[in-house]
PDB file of C-alpha atoms in Angstrom:
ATOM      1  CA  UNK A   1     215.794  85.890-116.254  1.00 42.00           C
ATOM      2  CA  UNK A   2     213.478  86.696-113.122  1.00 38.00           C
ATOM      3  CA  UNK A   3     215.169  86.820-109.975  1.00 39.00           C
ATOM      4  CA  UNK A   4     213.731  86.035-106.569  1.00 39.00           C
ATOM      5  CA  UNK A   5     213.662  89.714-105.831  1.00 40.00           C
ATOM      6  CA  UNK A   6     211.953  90.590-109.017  1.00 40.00           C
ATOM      7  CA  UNK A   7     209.240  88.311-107.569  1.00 42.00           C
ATOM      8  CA  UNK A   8     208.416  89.728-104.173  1.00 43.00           C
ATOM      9  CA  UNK A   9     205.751  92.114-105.235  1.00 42.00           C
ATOM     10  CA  UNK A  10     203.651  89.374-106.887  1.00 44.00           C
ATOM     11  CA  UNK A  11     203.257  87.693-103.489  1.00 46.00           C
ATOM     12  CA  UNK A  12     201.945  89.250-100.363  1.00 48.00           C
ATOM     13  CA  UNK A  13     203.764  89.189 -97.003  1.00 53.00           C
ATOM     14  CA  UNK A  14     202.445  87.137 -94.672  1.00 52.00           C
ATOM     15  CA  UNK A  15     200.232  88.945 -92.376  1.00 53.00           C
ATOM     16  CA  UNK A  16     200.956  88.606 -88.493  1.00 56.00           C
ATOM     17  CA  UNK A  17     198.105  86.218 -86.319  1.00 55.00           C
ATOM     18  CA  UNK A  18     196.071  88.373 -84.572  1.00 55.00           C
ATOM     19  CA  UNK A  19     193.990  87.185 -82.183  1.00 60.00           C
ATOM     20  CA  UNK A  20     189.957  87.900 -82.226  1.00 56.00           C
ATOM     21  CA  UNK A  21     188.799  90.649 -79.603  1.00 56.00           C
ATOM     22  CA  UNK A  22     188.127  90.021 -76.147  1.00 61.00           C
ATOM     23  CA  UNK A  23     184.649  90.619 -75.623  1.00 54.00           C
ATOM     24  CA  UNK A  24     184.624  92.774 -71.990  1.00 59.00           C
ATOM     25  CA  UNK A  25     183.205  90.621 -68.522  1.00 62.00           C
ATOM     26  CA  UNK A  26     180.259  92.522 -68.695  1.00 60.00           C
ATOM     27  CA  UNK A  27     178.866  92.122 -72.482  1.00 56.00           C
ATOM     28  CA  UNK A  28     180.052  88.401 -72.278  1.00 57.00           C
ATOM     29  CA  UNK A  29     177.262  87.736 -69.290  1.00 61.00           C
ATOM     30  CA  UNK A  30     174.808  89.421 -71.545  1.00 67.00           C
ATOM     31  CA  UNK A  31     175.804  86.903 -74.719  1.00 68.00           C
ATOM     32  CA  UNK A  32     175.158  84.126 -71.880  1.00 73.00           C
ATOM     33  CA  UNK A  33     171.575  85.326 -71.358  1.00 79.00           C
ATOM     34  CA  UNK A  34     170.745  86.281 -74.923  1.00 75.00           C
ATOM     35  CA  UNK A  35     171.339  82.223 -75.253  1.00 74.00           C
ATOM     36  CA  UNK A  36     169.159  81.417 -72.671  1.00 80.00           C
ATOM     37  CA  UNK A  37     166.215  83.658 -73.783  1.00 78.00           C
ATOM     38  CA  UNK A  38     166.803  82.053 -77.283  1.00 72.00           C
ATOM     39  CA  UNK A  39     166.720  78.155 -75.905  1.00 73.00           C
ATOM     40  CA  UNK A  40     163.499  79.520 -74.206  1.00 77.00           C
ATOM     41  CA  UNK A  41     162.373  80.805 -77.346  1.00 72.00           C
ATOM     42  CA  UNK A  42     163.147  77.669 -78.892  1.00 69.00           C
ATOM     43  CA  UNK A  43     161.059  75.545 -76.748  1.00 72.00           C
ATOM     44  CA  UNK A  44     157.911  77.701 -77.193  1.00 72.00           C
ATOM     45  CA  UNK A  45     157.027  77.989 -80.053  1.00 69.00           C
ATOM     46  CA  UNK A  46     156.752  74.577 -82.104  1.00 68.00           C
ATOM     47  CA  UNK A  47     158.091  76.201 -85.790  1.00 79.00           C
ATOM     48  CA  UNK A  48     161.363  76.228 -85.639  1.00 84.00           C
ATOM     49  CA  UNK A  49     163.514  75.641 -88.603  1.00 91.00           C
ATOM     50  CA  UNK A  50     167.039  74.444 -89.462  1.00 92.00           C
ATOM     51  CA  UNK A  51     168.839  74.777 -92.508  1.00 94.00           C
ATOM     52  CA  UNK A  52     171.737  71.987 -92.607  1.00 94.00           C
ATOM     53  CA  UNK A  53     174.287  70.744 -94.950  1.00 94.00           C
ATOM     54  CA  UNK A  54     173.641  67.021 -96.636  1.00 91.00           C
ATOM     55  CA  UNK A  55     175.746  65.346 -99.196  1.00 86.00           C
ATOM     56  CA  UNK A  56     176.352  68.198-100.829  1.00 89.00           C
ATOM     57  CA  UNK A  57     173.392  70.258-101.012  1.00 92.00           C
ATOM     58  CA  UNK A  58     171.391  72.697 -98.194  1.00 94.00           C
ATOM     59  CA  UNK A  59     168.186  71.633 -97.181  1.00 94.00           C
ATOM     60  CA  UNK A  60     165.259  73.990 -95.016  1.00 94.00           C
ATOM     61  CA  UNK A  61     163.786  71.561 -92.534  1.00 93.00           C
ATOM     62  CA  UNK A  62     161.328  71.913 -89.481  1.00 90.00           C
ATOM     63  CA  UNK A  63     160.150  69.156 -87.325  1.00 86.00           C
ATOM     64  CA  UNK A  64     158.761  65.889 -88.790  1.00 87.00           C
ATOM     65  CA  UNK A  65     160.019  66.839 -92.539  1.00 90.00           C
ATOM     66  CA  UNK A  66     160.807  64.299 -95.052  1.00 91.00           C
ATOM     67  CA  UNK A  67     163.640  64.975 -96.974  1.00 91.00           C
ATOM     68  CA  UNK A  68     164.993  62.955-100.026  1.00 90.00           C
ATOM     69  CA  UNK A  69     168.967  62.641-100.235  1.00 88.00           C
ATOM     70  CA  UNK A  70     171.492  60.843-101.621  1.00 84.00           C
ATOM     71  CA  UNK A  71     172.249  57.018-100.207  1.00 78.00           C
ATOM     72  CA  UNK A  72     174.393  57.504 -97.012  1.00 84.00           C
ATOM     73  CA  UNK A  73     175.940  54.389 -94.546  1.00 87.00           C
ATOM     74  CA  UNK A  74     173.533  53.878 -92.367  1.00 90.00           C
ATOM     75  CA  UNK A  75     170.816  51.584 -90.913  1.00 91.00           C
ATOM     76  CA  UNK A  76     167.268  51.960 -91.624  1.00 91.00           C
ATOM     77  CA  UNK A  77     165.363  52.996 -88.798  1.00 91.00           C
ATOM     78  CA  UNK A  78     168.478  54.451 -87.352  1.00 93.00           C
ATOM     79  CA  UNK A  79     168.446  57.678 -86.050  1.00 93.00           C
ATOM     80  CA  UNK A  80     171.684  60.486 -87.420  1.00 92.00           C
ATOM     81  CA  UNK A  81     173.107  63.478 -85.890  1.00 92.00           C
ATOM     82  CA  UNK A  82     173.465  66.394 -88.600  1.00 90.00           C
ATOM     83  CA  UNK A  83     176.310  68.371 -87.715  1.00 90.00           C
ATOM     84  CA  UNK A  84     176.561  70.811 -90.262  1.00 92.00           C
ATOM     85  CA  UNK A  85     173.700  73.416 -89.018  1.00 93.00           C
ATOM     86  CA  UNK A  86     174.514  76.752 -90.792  1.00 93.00           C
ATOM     87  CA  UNK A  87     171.288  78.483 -89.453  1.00 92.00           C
ATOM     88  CA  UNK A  88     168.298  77.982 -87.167  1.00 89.00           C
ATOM     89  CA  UNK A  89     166.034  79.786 -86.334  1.00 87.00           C
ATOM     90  CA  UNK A  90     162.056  80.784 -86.052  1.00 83.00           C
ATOM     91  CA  UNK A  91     159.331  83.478 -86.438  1.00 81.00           C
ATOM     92  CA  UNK A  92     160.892  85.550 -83.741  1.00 79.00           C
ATOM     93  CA  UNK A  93     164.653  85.277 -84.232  1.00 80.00           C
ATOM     94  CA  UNK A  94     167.266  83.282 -86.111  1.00 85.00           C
ATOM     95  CA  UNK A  95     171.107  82.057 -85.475  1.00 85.00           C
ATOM     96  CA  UNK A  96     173.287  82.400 -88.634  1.00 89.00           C
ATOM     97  CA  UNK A  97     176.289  80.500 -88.236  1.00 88.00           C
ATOM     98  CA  UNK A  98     179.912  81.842 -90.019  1.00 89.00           C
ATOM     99  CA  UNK A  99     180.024  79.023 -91.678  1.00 89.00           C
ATOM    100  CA  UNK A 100     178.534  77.024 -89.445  1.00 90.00           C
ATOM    101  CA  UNK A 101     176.312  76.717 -86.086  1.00 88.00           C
ATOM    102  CA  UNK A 102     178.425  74.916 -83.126  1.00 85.00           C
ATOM    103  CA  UNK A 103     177.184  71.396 -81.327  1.00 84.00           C
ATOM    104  CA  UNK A 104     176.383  73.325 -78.547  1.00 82.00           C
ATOM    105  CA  UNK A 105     173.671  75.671 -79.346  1.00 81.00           C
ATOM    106  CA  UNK A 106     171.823  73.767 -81.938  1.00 83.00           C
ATOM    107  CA  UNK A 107     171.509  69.776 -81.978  1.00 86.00           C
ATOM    108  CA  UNK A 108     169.601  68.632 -85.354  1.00 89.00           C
ATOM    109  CA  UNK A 109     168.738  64.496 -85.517  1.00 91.00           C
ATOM    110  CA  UNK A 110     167.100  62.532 -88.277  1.00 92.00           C
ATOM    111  CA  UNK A 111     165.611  58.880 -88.597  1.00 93.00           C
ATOM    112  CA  UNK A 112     166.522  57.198 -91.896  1.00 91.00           C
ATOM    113  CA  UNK A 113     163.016  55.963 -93.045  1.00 91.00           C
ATOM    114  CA  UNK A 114     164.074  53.542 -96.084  1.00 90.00           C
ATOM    115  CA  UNK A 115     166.516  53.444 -98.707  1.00 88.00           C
ATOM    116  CA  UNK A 116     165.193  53.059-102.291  1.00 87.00           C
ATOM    117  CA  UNK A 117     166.382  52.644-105.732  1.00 83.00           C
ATOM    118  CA  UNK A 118     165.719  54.074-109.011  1.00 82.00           C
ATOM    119  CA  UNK A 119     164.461  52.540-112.092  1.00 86.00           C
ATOM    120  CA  UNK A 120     167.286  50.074-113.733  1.00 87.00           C
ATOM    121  CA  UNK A 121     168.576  52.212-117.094  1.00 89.00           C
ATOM    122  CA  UNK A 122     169.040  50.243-120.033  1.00 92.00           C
ATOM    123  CA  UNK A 123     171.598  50.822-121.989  1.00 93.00           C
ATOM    124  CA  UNK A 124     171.585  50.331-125.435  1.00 93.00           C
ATOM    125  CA  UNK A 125     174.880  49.788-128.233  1.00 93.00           C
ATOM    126  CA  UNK A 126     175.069  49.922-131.224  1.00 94.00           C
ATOM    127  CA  UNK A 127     177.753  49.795-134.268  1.00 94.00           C
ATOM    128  CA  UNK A 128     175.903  51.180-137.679  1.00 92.00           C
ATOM    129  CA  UNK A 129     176.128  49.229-140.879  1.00 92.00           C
ATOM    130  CA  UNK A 130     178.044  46.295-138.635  1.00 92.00           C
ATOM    131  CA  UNK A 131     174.521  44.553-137.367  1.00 91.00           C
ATOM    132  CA  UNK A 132     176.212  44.626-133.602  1.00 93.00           C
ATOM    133  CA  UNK A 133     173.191  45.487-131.297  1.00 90.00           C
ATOM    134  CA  UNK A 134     173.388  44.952-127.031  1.00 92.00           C
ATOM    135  CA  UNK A 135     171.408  45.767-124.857  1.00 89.00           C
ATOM    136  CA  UNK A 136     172.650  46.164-120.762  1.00 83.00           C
TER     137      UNK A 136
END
């Protein structure tokens, strides 16, 4: 018979909330500008890639890719936000995000071009020795 003290060492205590570190005045006007020469960045040079999160799987995409995914709700012709941006970044620097890149520093759209289907699959029964054949 296991009692609740017996227990105790199988679980950890729970740790206290500590709170991330204050960054001082000075080193959090340098983070401001280290943004702004990275938007500049960004707007110079024309390569820049993204890599986001889609239905389930990562994709590496620069400006005017096409990229094939599974069937999501939406119009065609209609233009998407894609919010989960876990890095950007180009032949001069790159933003890794932990896990992922906030709305603020990097803004990634798409246009839905068409939605398609694949090839009808036939399926095809059968019961051996009982001539039962059927086809879907």
């Amino acid at each position: 018979m296991l009692t609740s003290t017996s227990l105790r060492f199988l679980s950890t205590e729970p740790q206290p909330a500590s709170k991330p570190p204050r960054l001082p005045r000075k080193s959090r006007g340098k983070e401001k500008n280290v943004i702004k020469i990275v938007n500049q960045e960004i707007k110079k040079l024309p390569q820049s890639f993204a890599v986001v999160y889609i239905g389930g799987h990562q994709f590496k995409i620069t400006n005017n890719d096409i990229i094939v995914i599974n069937r999501i709700e939406a119009d065609v012709g209609s233009d998407i936000i894609l919010n989960k941006v876990l890095s950007v970044g180009s032949k001069n620097f790159t933003l890794i995000g932990r896990p992922l890149i906030s709305d603020r520093i990097a803004k990634v759209s798409a246009t839905i071009l068409e939605h398609t289907k694949t090839p009808k699959v036939i399926a095809f029964k059968k019961k051996r020795r009982k001539n039962y054949k059927r086809t879907k």
